[in-house]
Every structure is written in C-alpha cells, then in structure tokens.
Tab-separated table of C-alpha atoms in Angstrom:
chain	number	residue	atom	x	y	z
A	14	MET	CA	254.004	-1.873	-14.617
A	15	GLY	CA	252.210	-0.353	-11.645
A	16	ARG	CA	255.220	-0.615	-9.323
A	17	ILE	CA	257.603	0.776	-11.949
A	18	PHE	CA	255.238	3.678	-12.593
A	19	GLU	CA	255.069	4.470	-8.860
A	20	VAL	CA	258.867	4.493	-8.605
A	21	ARG	CA	259.149	6.764	-11.645
A	22	LYS	CA	256.428	9.034	-10.286
A	23	HIS	CA	258.185	9.286	-6.918
A	24	THR	CA	261.490	10.140	-8.638
A	25	MET	CA	259.778	12.723	-10.826
A	26	PHE	CA	258.048	14.412	-7.871
A	27	ALA	CA	261.310	14.430	-5.902
A	28	ARG	CA	263.021	16.159	-8.819
A	29	TRP	CA	260.225	18.730	-9.031
A	30	ASP	CA	260.490	19.352	-5.264
A	31	ARG	CA	264.231	19.949	-5.561
A	32	MET	CA	263.699	22.284	-8.506
A	33	ALA	CA	261.009	24.253	-6.651
A	34	LYS	CA	263.316	24.575	-3.642
A	35	GLN	CA	266.165	25.806	-5.844
A	36	PHE	CA	263.906	28.378	-7.501
A	37	THR	CA	262.717	29.609	-4.090
A	38	ARG	CA	266.299	29.859	-2.811
A	39	ILE	CA	267.436	31.873	-5.823
A	40	GLY	CA	264.322	34.058	-5.619
A	41	LYS	CA	265.313	35.045	-2.082
A	42	GLU	CA	268.914	35.624	-3.156
A	43	ILE	CA	267.611	37.947	-5.880
A	44	ALA	CA	265.492	39.875	-3.355
A	45	ILE	CA	268.501	40.357	-1.067
A	46	ALA	CA	270.799	41.308	-3.963
A	47	VAL	CA	268.350	43.890	-5.325
A	48	LYS	CA	267.802	45.345	-1.854
A	49	ASN	CA	271.549	45.748	-1.296
A	50	GLY	CA	272.714	46.721	-4.781
A	51	GLY	CA	269.797	47.665	-7.003
A	52	PRO	CA	268.114	45.966	-9.987
A	53	ASP	CA	270.830	46.516	-12.611
A	54	PRO	CA	273.061	43.420	-12.931
A	55	ASP	CA	275.740	45.480	-14.710
A	56	ASN	CA	276.270	47.423	-11.483
A	57	ASN	CA	275.380	44.659	-9.029
A	58	PRO	CA	277.805	41.693	-8.875
A	59	ALA	CA	275.552	39.811	-6.427
A	60	LEU	CA	272.657	40.020	-8.860
A	61	ARG	CA	274.879	38.825	-11.712
A	62	ARG	CA	275.740	35.831	-9.542
A	63	CYS	CA	272.005	35.181	-9.091
A	64	TYR	CA	271.572	35.205	-12.868
A	65	GLN	CA	274.360	32.640	-13.231
A	66	ASN	CA	272.930	30.377	-10.549
A	67	ALA	CA	269.426	30.651	-12.004
A	68	LYS	CA	270.780	29.559	-15.355
A	69	GLY	CA	272.629	26.694	-13.689
A	70	VAL	CA	269.368	25.196	-12.346
A	71	ASN	CA	267.372	26.008	-15.498
A	72	MET	CA	265.240	28.637	-13.781
A	73	PRO	CA	263.166	30.338	-16.527
A	74	LYS	CA	264.182	33.878	-17.410
A	75	ASP	CA	260.647	35.196	-16.830
A	76	ARG	CA	260.753	33.881	-13.248
A	77	VAL	CA	264.056	35.652	-12.639
A	78	GLU	CA	262.654	38.909	-14.011
A	79	ALA	CA	259.474	38.480	-11.946
A	80	ALA	CA	261.600	38.023	-8.804
A	81	ILE	CA	263.447	41.263	-9.566
A	82	LYS	CA	260.174	43.138	-10.055
A	83	ARG	CA	258.836	41.779	-6.758
A	84	ALA	CA	262.023	42.897	-5.022
A	85	MET	CA	261.444	46.432	-6.339
A	86	GLY	CA	257.722	46.596	-5.547
A	87	LYS	CA	256.100	48.279	-2.577
A	88	ASP	CA	254.845	44.913	-1.288
A	89	LYS	CA	258.299	43.345	-1.391
A	90	THR	CA	259.380	40.949	1.343
A	91	ASP	CA	262.449	41.982	3.310
A	92	TYR	CA	264.593	38.939	3.981
A	93	GLU	CA	267.228	38.783	6.677
A	94	GLU	CA	270.167	36.413	6.331
A	95	VAL	CA	270.747	34.468	9.555
A	96	VAL	CA	273.183	31.596	10.164
A	97	TYR	CA	272.476	28.943	12.817
A	98	GLU	CA	275.027	26.510	14.218
A	99	GLY	CA	274.634	23.213	15.988
A	100	TYR	CA	275.415	19.539	16.206
A	101	ALA	CA	273.769	16.620	14.461
A	102	PRO	CA	273.830	13.188	16.144
A	103	HIS	CA	277.277	11.678	16.798
A	104	GLY	CA	279.012	15.051	17.075
A	105	VAL	CA	278.706	16.150	13.449
A	106	ALA	CA	278.953	19.950	13.133
A	107	VAL	CA	276.205	21.672	11.136
A	108	MET	CA	275.810	25.221	9.822
A	109	VAL	CA	272.428	26.357	8.510
A	110	GLU	CA	272.154	29.442	6.302
A	111	THR	CA	268.663	30.961	6.196
A	112	ALA	CA	266.881	33.873	4.536
A	113	THR	CA	263.813	34.805	6.532
A	114	ASP	CA	261.172	37.470	7.046
A	115	ASN	CA	260.427	36.123	10.537
A	116	THR	CA	263.423	35.157	12.665
A	117	THR	CA	261.207	33.982	15.542
A	118	ARG	CA	259.562	31.408	13.299
A	119	THR	CA	262.830	30.354	11.704
A	120	VAL	CA	264.822	29.766	14.882
A	121	ALA	CA	261.900	27.821	16.377
A	122	ASN	CA	261.707	25.580	13.301
A	123	VAL	CA	265.459	25.047	13.087
A	124	ARG	CA	265.618	24.165	16.793
A	125	MET	CA	262.694	21.759	16.354
A	126	HIS	CA	264.462	19.960	13.489
A	127	PHE	CA	267.620	19.526	15.570
A	128	ASN	CA	265.743	18.350	18.665
A	129	LYS	CA	263.466	15.888	16.865
A	130	LEU	CA	266.345	14.107	15.169
A	131	GLY	CA	268.837	13.845	18.013
A	132	GLY	CA	270.815	17.019	17.421
A	133	SER	CA	271.166	20.268	19.328
A	134	LEU	CA	271.132	23.899	18.258
A	135	GLY	CA	274.177	25.788	19.551
A	136	ASN	CA	275.163	29.398	20.051
A	137	SER	CA	276.733	31.604	17.411
A	138	GLY	CA	280.367	30.585	17.015
A	139	SER	CA	279.899	27.120	18.487
A	140	VAL	CA	280.925	25.322	15.276
A	141	GLY	CA	281.677	28.134	12.837
A	142	PHE	CA	285.397	27.949	13.563
A	143	MET	CA	285.417	24.430	12.078
A	144	PHE	CA	284.541	25.728	8.598
A	145	ASN	CA	286.365	27.849	6.047
A	146	ARG	CA	284.227	30.120	3.912
A	147	ILE	CA	285.170	29.989	0.239
A	148	GLY	CA	283.839	30.970	-3.161
A	149	GLU	CA	283.177	28.075	-5.508
A	150	PHE	CA	282.669	28.458	-9.248
A	151	LYS	CA	281.488	25.706	-11.578
A	152	ILE	CA	282.630	26.319	-15.158
A	153	LYS	CA	281.718	24.454	-18.310
A	154	ASN	CA	284.711	22.498	-19.529
A	155	GLU	CA	285.317	23.587	-23.099
A	156	GLY	CA	288.736	22.016	-23.466
A	157	GLN	CA	290.640	24.447	-21.260
A	158	ASP	CA	294.106	23.486	-20.071
A	159	LEU	CA	293.758	23.334	-16.262
A	160	GLU	CA	297.425	24.072	-15.598
A	161	GLU	CA	297.315	27.116	-17.851
A	162	LEU	CA	294.045	28.267	-16.305
A	163	GLU	CA	295.538	27.862	-12.843
A	164	LEU	CA	298.428	30.161	-13.738
A	165	GLU	CA	296.026	32.737	-15.176
A	166	LEU	CA	293.846	32.790	-12.057
A	167	ILE	CA	296.388	32.523	-9.262
A	168	ASP	CA	296.614	36.316	-8.919
A	169	PHE	CA	292.836	36.528	-8.414
A	170	GLY	CA	292.694	34.425	-5.256
A	171	LEU	CA	292.669	30.917	-6.701
A	172	GLU	CA	293.091	28.280	-3.996
A	173	GLU	CA	292.047	25.092	-5.766
A	174	ILE	CA	291.112	23.920	-9.253
A	175	GLY	CA	289.836	20.542	-10.458
A	176	GLU	CA	286.949	18.730	-12.091
A	177	ASP	CA	283.702	17.300	-10.762
A	178	SER	CA	282.150	13.933	-11.653
A	179	GLU	CA	280.424	15.489	-14.687
A	180	GLY	CA	283.635	16.940	-16.110
A	181	ASN	CA	282.891	20.552	-15.174
A	182	ILE	CA	285.776	22.677	-13.910
A	183	ILE	CA	285.538	23.583	-10.218
A	184	ILE	CA	287.410	26.663	-9.050
A	185	ARG	CA	287.706	27.660	-5.412
A	186	ALA	CA	288.833	31.039	-4.135
A	187	SER	CA	289.048	32.556	-0.679
A	188	PHE	CA	285.939	34.314	0.588
A	189	THR	CA	287.634	37.721	0.476
A	190	GLU	CA	288.636	37.188	-3.175
A	191	PHE	CA	285.209	36.028	-4.368
A	192	GLY	CA	284.441	39.292	-6.186
A	193	ASN	CA	287.881	39.464	-7.828
A	194	MET	CA	287.609	35.888	-9.061
A	195	ALA	CA	284.089	36.414	-10.384
A	196	LYS	CA	285.268	39.474	-12.311
A	197	ALA	CA	288.305	37.641	-13.681
A	198	LEU	CA	286.220	34.711	-14.945
A	199	GLU	CA	283.765	37.123	-16.524
A	200	GLU	CA	286.508	39.096	-18.280
A	201	LYS	CA	288.054	35.880	-19.608
A	202	GLY	CA	284.709	34.932	-21.147
A	203	LEU	CA	284.497	31.615	-19.306
A	204	ASN	CA	281.102	29.930	-19.174
A	205	VAL	CA	280.264	30.054	-15.448
A	206	ILE	CA	277.440	27.644	-14.563
A	207	THR	CA	277.172	28.505	-10.863
A	208	ALA	CA	278.982	30.828	-8.447
A	209	GLU	CA	278.356	30.165	-4.767
A	210	LEU	CA	279.705	30.956	-1.337
A	211	LYS	CA	280.267	27.744	0.600
A	212	ARG	CA	281.538	26.598	3.985
A	213	ILE	CA	284.114	23.813	3.779
A	214	PRO	CA	284.946	21.845	6.960
A	215	ALA	CA	288.570	21.950	8.103
A	216	THR	CA	288.213	18.403	9.460
A	217	THR	CA	285.595	15.719	8.912
A	218	VAL	CA	283.881	13.058	11.016
A	219	GLU	CA	283.660	9.495	9.720
A	220	LEU	CA	280.680	7.378	10.854
A	221	ASN	CA	279.312	3.961	10.079
A	222	GLU	CA	276.401	3.621	7.665
A	223	GLU	CA	273.672	3.569	10.303
A	224	GLN	CA	275.049	6.605	12.130
A	225	ALA	CA	275.556	8.534	8.878
A	226	LYS	CA	271.944	7.811	7.950
A	227	GLU	CA	270.774	9.507	11.172
A	228	VAL	CA	272.857	12.584	10.388
A	229	LEU	CA	271.680	12.791	6.779
A	230	GLU	CA	268.060	12.514	7.908
A	231	LEU	CA	268.531	15.719	9.913
A	232	ILE	CA	270.347	17.429	7.020
A	233	ASP	CA	267.520	16.502	4.655
A	234	ARG	CA	264.893	17.788	7.069
A	235	LEU	CA	266.720	21.098	7.458
A	236	GLU	CA	267.145	21.486	3.694
A	237	GLN	CA	263.402	21.038	3.180
A	238	ASP	CA	262.559	23.942	5.501
A	239	ASP	CA	261.238	26.909	3.500
A	240	ASP	CA	263.500	29.401	5.289
A	241	VAL	CA	266.702	27.403	4.816
A	242	GLN	CA	268.997	28.351	1.945
A	243	GLN	CA	271.951	25.995	2.445
A	244	VAL	CA	273.180	23.460	4.977
A	245	PHE	CA	276.843	22.582	5.539
A	246	HIS	CA	278.271	19.807	7.714
A	247	ASN	CA	281.518	17.979	8.403
A	248	LEU	CA	280.324	14.406	7.878
A	249	LYS	CA	282.858	12.630	5.686
C-alpha cells in the first residue's frame, strides 16, 4: 500500500509539474502575442492560437484572461524570444526556444545545462540548418474523410496529414503558410485542439538505449528550465 501510494503520488506530482510548465509557457506566449498584436483575439491571430493551445492543455479560462490583463498592465514583463543551438552527447543536434526577460541569465543557464550533461552550446546557425520549421495543427477527429480534407487544404499550404496515437488528426503546413492554414481551419469550423510552430529534423540520429538515455536527460533538464519554451532535437 505504501509503495503503491508513493508511486501514484510521484506520478501525480509529475503531471502537476508538466501542467504548471505548460501554463507558464502559454502565459509567456500570451504576453508576447498581446505585445505584438493587442488584446483582441479577433484581430490578433497569435492570440487566437494561444487560446487554442490553452484549451488543449485544459488551462482555465480565468488564467488566460489574467495573463492578458498582466500583459496590458504597467507592470507587465517584456519577454524576448531567443533561440539557442547546440549539441547533446553523441552528436545529437538540439534547438532550444526561450522566452526571457533576462538574456544574460538564460544563456548562462542553457550553457550550464549543456556543459553539465556532456553537450555543448553552439553559435547561431550551427544546427538550425538541420531543421525545417513547420506549423502543426492537432484537430479533433469527428469522422472527417482525410483524403477529402487533404484536397480541401492543399491550397492553404498543406504538406502532410495523418493521425496521432490518440486518433486526432495532425496537419502540417509550411512555416510561411501557418497563418493561411490557421484561417482555413477556422473558416471550415474544424475543432483545433492545438496550433504550434515546430522544428522538424531533416535527418535523425539513431543511438543505443544507454546513449539515448544520456541525450534525453539533457533534453529533460532543458525543458524544466523556467525560461525554456520548447526543445527540438534530431534523436530518432
């Protein structure tokens, strides 16, 4: 009983930690979206995307509204989006997207994470060429015909369509067509769960289990950093 309870408690706390991190990430995205496009989601596509992503992780509506109010207040925090590039152990390329109010602190922390776990922080452009930036939309599968949907969306920058392990529809569009695709999905009344910009590796690196564990330890450490929004890598 005691051991089972401890395992359940650990799982529960881990889930809460992930949820808190997701809420923090979206809160920063809201601040940046409001700063760049204003507080009205009808006139701010980036803020509409934040609303979708908040809904996708079950972020309460009052927390979303509070984040918007903070972004409009005189004591608001100005976040700067900075991308860092480097290598994890065994030559795995890593890209780290951050949103920070103190770049000196952030670069020091990111470098520390790389150094402590056998990686190295590189210069801008050192691994970026290995990734393609795309827009990825997760849509609730409500019985749509994928072939028909593909034909409907091809003129809006569709590059790939499929399903994830939970049966949701995954749509990928080129980075430059992200806005057009978002608008098209909205106009078609499709239930968008999340809409994110991602970096997909052009090639991947395959490692054995022990080596992969070392890489994933660094990825996990980076993802737990308060300033880090997303981490992308080319580990297979």
